[in-house]
PDB file of C-alpha atoms in Angstrom:
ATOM      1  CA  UNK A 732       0.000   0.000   0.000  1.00 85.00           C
ATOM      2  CA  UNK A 733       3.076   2.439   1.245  1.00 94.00           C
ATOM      3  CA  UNK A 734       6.397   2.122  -0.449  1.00 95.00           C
ATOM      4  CA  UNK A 735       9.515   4.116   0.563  1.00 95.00           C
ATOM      5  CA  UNK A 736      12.451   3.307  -1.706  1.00 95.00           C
ATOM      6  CA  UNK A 737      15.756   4.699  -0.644  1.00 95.00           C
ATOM      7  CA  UNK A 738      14.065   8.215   0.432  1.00 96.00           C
ATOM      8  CA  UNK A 739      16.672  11.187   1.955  1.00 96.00           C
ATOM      9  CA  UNK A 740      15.517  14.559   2.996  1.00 96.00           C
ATOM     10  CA  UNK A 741      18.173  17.799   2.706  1.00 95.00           C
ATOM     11  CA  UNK A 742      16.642  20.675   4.564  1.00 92.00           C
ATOM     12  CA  UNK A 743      18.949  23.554   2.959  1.00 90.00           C
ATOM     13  CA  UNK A 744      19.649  26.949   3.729  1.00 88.00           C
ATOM     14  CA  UNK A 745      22.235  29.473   2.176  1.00 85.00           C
ATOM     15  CA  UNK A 746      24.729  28.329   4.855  1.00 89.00           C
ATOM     16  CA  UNK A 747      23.455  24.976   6.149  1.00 90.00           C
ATOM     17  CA  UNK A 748      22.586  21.460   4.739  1.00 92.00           C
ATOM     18  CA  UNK A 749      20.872  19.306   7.260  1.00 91.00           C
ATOM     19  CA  UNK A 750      20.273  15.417   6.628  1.00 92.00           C
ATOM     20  CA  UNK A 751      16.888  14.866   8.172  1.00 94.00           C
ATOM     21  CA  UNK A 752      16.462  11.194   6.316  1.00 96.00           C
ATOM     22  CA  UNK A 753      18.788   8.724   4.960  1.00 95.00           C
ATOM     23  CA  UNK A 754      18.573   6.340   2.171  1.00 93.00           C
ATOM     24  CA  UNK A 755      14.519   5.147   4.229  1.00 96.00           C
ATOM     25  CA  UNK A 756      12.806   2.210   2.390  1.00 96.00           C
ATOM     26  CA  UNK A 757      10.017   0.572   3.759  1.00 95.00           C
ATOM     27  CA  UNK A 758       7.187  -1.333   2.727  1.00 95.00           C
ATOM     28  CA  UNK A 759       3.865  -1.033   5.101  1.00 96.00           C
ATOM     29  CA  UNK A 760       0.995  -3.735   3.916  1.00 95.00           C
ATOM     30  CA  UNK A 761      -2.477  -2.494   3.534  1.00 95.00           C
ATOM     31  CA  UNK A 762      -4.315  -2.596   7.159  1.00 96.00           C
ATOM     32  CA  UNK A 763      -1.151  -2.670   9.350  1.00 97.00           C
ATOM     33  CA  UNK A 764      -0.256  -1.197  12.235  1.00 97.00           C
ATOM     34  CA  UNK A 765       3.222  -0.138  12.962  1.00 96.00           C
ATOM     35  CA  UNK A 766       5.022   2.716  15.137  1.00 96.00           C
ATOM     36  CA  UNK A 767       7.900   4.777  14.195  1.00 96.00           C
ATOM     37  CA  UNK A 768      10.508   5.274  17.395  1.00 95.00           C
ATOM     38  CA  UNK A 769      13.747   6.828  18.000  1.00 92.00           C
ATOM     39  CA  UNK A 770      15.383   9.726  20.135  1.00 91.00           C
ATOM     40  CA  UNK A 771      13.742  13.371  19.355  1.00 88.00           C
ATOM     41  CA  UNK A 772      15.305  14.932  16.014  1.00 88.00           C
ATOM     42  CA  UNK A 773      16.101  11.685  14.542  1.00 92.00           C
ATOM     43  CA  UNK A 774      13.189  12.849  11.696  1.00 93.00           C
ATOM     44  CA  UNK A 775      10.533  10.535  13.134  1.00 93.00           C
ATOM     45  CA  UNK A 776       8.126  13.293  12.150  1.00 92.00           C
ATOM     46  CA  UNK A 777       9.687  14.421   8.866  1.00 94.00           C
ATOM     47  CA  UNK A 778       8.967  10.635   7.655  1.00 95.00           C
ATOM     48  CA  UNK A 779       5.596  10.667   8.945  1.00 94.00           C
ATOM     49  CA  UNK A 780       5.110  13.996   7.197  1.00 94.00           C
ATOM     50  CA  UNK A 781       6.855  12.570   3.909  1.00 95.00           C
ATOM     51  CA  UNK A 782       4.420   9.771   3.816  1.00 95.00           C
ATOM     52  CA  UNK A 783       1.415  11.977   4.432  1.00 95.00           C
ATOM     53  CA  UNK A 784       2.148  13.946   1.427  1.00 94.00           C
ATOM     54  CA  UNK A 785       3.075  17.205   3.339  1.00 93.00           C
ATOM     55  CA  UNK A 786       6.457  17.307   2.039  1.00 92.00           C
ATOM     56  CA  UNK A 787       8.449  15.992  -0.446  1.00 92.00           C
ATOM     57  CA  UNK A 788      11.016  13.922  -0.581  1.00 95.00           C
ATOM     58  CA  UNK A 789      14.925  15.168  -2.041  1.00 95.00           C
ATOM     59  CA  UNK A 790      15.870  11.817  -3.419  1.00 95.00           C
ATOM     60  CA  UNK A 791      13.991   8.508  -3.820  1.00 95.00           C
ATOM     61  CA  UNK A 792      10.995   7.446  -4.604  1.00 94.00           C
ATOM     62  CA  UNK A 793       7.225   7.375  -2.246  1.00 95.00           C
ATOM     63  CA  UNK A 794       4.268   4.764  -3.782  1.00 95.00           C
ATOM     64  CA  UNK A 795       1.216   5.134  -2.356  1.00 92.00           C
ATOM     65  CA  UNK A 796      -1.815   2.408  -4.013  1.00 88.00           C
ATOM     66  CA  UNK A 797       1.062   2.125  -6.795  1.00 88.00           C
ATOM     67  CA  UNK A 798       1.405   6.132  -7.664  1.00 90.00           C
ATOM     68  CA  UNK A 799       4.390   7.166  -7.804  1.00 92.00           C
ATOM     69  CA  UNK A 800       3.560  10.661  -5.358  1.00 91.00           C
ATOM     70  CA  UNK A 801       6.656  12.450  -6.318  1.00 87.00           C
ATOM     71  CA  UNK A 802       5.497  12.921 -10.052  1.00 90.00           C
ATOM     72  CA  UNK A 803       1.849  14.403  -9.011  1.00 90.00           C
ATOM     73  CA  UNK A 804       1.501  18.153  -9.005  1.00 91.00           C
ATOM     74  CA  UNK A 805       0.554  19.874  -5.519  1.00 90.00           C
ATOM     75  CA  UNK A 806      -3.350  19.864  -6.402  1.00 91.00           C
ATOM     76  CA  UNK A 807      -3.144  16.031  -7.453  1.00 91.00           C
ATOM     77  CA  UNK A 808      -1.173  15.538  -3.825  1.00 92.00           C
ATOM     78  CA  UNK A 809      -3.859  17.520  -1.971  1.00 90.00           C
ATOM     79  CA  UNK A 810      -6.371  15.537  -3.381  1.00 89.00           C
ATOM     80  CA  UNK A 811      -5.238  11.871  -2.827  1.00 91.00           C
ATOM     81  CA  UNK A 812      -3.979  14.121   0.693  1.00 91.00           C
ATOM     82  CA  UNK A 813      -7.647  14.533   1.337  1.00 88.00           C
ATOM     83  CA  UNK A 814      -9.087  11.319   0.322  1.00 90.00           C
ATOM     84  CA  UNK A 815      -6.598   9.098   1.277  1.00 93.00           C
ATOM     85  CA  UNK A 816      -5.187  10.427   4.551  1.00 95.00           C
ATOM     86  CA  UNK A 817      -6.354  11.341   7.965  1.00 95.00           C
ATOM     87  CA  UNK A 818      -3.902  13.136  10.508  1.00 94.00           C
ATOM     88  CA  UNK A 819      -3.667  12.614  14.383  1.00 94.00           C
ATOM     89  CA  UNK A 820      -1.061  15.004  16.183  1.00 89.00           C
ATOM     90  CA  UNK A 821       0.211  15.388  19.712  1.00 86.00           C
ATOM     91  CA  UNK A 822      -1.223  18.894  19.907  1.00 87.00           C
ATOM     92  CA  UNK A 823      -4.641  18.414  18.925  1.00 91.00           C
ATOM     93  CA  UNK A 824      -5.159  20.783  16.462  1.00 92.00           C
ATOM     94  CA  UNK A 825      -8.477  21.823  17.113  1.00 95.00           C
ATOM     95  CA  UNK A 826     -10.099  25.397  16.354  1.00 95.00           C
ATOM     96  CA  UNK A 827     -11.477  27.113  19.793  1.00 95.00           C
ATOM     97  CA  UNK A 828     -13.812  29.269  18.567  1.00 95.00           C
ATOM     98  CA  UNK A 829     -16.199  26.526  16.794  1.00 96.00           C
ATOM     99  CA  UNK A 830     -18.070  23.541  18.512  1.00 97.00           C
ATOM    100  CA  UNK A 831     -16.463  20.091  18.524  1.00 97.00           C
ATOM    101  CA  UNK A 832     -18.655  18.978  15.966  1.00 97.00           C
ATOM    102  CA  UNK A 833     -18.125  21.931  13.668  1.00 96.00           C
ATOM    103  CA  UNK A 834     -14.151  20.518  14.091  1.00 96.00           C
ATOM    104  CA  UNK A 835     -14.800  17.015  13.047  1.00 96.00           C
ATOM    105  CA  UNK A 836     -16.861  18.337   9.618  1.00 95.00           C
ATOM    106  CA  UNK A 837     -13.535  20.382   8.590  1.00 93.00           C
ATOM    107  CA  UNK A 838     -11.852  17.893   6.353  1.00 91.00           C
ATOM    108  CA  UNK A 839     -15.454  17.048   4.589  1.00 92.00           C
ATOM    109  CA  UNK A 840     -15.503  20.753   3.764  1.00 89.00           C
ATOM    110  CA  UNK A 841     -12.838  20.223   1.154  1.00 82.00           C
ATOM    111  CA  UNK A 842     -14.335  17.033  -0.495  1.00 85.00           C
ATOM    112  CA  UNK A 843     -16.959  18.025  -3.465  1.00 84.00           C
ATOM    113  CA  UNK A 844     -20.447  16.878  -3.731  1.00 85.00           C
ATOM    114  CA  UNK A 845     -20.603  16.017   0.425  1.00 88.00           C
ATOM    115  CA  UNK A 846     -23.815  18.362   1.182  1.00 92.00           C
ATOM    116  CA  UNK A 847     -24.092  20.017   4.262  1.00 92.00           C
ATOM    117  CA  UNK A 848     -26.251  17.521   5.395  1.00 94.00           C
ATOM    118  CA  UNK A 849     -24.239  14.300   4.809  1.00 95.00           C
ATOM    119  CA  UNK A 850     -20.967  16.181   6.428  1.00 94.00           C
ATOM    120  CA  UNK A 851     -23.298  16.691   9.896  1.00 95.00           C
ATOM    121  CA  UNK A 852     -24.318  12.878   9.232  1.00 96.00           C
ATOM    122  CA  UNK A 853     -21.025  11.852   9.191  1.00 95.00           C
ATOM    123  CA  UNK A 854     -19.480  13.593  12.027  1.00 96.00           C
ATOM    124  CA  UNK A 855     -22.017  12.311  14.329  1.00 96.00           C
ATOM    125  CA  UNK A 856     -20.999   8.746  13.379  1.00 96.00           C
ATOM    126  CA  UNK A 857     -17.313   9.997  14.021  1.00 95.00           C
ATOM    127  CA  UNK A 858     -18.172  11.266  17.379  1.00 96.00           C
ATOM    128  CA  UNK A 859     -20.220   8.269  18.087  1.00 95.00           C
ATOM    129  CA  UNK A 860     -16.484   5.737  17.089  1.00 92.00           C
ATOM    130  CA  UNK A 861     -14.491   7.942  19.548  1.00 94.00           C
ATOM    131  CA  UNK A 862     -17.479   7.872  22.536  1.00 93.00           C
ATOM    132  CA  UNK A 863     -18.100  11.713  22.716  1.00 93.00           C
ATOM    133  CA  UNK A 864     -21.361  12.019  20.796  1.00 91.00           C
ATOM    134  CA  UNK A 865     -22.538  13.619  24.358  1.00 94.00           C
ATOM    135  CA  UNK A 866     -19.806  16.689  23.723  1.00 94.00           C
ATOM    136  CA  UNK A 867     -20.594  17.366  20.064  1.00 94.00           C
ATOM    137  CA  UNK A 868     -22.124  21.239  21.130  1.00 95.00           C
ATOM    138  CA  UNK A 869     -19.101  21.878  23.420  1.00 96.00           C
ATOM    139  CA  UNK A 870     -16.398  23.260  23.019  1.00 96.00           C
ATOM    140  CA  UNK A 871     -12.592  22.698  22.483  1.00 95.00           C
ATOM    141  CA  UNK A 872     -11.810  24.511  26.227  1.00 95.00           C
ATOM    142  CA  UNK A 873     -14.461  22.547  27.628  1.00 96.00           C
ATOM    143  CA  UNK A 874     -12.707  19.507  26.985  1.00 95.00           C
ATOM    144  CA  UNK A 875      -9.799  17.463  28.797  1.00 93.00           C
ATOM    145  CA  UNK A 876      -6.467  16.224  26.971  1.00 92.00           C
ATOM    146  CA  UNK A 877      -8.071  12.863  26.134  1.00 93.00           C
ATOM    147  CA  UNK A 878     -11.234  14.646  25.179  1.00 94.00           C
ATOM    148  CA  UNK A 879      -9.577  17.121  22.577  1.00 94.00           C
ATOM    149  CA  UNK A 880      -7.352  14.053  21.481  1.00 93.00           C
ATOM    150  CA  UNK A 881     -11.074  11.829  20.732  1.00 93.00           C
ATOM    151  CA  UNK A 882     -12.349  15.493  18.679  1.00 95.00           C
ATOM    152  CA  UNK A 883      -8.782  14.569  16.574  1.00 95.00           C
ATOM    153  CA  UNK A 884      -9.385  10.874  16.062  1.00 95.00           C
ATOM    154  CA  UNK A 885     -12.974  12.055  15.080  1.00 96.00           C
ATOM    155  CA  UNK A 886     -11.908  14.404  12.454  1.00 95.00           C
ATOM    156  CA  UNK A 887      -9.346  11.953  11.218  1.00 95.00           C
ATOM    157  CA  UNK A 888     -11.500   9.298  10.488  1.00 95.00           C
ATOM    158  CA  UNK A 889     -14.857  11.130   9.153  1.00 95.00           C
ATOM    159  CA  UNK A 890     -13.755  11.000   6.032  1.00 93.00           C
ATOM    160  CA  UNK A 891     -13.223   7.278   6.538  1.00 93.00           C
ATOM    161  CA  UNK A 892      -9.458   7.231   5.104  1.00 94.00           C
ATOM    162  CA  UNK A 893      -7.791   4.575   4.227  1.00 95.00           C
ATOM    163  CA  UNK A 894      -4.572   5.298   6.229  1.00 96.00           C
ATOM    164  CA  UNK A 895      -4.278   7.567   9.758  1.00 96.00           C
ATOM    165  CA  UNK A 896      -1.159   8.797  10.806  1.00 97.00           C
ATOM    166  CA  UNK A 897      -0.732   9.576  14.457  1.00 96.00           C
ATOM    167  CA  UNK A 898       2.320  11.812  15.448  1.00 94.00           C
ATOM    168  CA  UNK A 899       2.950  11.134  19.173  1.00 92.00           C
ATOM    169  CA  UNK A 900      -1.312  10.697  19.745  1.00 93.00           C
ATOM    170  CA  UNK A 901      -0.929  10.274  23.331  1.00 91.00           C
ATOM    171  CA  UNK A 902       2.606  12.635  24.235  1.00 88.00           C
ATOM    172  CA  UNK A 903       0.543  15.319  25.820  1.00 87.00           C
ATOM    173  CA  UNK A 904      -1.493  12.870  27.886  1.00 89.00           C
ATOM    174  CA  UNK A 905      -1.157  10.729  31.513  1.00 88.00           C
ATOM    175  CA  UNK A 906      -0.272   7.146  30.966  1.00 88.00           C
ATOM    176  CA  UNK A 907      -4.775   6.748  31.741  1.00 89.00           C
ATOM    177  CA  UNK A 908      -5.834   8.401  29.128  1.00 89.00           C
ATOM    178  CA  UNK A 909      -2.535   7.261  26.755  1.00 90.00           C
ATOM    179  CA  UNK A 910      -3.899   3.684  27.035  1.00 90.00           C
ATOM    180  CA  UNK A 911      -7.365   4.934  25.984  1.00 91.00           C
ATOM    181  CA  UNK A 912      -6.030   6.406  23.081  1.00 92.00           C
ATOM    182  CA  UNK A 913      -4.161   3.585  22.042  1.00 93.00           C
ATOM    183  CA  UNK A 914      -7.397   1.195  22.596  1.00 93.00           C
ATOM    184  CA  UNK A 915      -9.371   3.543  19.994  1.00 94.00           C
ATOM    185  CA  UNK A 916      -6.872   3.285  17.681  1.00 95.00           C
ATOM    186  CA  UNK A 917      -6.401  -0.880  17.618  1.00 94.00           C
ATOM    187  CA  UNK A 918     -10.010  -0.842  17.455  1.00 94.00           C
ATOM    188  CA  UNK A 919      -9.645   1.561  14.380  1.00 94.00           C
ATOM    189  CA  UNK A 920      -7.062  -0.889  12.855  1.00 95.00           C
ATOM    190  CA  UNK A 921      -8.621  -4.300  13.908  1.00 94.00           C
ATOM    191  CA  UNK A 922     -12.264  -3.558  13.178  1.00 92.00           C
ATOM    192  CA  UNK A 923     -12.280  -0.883  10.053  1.00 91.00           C
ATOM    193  CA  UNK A 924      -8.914  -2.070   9.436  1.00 94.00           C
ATOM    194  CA  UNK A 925      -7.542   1.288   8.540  1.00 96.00           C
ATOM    195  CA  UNK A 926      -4.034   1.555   8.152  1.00 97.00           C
ATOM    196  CA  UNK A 927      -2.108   3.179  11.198  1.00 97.00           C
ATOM    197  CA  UNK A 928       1.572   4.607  11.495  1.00 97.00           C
ATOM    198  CA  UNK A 929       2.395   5.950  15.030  1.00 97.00           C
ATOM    199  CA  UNK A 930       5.211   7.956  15.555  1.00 95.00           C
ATOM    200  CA  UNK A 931       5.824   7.530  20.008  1.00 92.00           C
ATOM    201  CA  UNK A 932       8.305   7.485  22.085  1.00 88.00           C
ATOM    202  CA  UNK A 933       6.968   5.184  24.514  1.00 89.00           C
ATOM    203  CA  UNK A 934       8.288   1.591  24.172  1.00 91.00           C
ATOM    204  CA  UNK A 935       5.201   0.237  25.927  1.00 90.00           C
ATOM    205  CA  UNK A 936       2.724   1.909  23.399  1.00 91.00           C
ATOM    206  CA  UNK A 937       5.075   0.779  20.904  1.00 94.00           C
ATOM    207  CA  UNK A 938       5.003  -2.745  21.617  1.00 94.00           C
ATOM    208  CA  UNK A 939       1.065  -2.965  21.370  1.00 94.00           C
ATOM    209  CA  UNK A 940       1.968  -1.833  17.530  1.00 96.00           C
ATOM    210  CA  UNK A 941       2.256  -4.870  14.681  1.00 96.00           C
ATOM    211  CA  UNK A 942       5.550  -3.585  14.159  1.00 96.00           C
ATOM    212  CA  UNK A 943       8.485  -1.033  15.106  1.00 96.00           C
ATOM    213  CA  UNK A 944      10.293   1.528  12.952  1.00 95.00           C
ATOM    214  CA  UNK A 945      13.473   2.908  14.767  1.00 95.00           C
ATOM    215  CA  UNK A 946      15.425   5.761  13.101  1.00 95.00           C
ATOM    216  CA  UNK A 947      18.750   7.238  14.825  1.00 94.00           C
ATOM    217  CA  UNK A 948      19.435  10.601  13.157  1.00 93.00           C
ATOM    218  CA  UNK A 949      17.752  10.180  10.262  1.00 93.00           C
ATOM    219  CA  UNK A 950      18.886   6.046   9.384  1.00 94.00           C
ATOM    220  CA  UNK A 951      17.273   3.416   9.711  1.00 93.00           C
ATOM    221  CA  UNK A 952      18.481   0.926  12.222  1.00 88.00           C
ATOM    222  CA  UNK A 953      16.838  -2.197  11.988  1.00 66.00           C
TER     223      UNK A 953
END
């Protein structure tokens, strides 16, 4: 589904060249569930971004359904971006001044021919996945961590992607509310069998994953 052949990223200014990623391939099967680890600045979030078509690569070569990403223009990315893709991050992400359900409808705003109708429709259902159908009119303050971080999961699966990636979903939380987290996203995987990338740096979180990724500055090392 996901196919990373020898990727590097080169972050360049007029006096500095950084190597963010070296020489990355990976293969990640359709419906898998895997976690990306390794100390902070090894570019365990410039991979996840990579993949999720919010950068591009400086050398090799991304697949994604067999399309070769790196040859589609920016509109053609932020389409299969919007269709393909939903995005968990450790911040939340969520706009203050609009209701939690008005949050979770965002990413249907950008899809054509979803009425207004069908995008409330669908966010309910979201809201319903994630337990917090009783907090759709609050909002954002209202909530706690693992509240605001159940709003995310919402919006990132109302568009019912194919593949979610989660960039440290439970970093801001307690080790409670962590394991919560983690349980709605297995159930995600196991049940709707959506594709999930985690990047963590907890080891325990990490070994409830199908599989590790572990980068040191920027390699891969095993």
């Amino acid at each position: 589904m996901i196919k990373l052949e020898n990727v590097e990223k080169i972050y360049r200014t007029k006096t500095l060249e950084t190597l963010a990623l070296s020489k990355i391939s990976i293969h990640i099967e359709k419906g898998e569930f895997l976690s990306i680890m390794g100390p902070s600045g090894c570019g365990k979030s410039t991979l996840l971004n990579l993949i999720g078509l919010l950068d591009n690569p400086t050398k090799g070569k991304i697949m994604l359904d067999n399309a070769d990403v790196n040859a589609l223009n920016d509109k053609k990315q932020a389409y299969m971006r919007n269709q393909k893709i939903g995005f968990v991050f450790q911040s939340f992400h969520l706009i203050p001044d609009i209701s939690v359900l008005d949050n979770v409808e965002l990413p249907l705003l950008y899809r054509k021919g979803v009425s207004a109708k069908e995008r409330r429709k669908k966010a309910i259902a979201a809201l319903e996945k994630v337990g917090l159908s009783a907090r759709m009119k609050h909002y954002p303050t209202q909530l706690s961590g693992g509240q605001s971080q159940r709003v995310a999961i919402a919006r990132s699966i109302v568009g019912e992607p194919e593949i979610i990636l989660a960039d440290e979903p439970t970093g801001n939380l307690d080790s409670a509310m962590g394991s919560e987290i983690m349980e709605i996203l297995k159930d995600l995987n196991e049940k709707e069998k959506t594709t999930i990338i985690m990047v963590t740096h907890d080891e325990l979180l990490a070994q409830r994953t199908q599989r590790i990724i572990r980068l040191f500055d920027g390699s891969q090392v095993d």
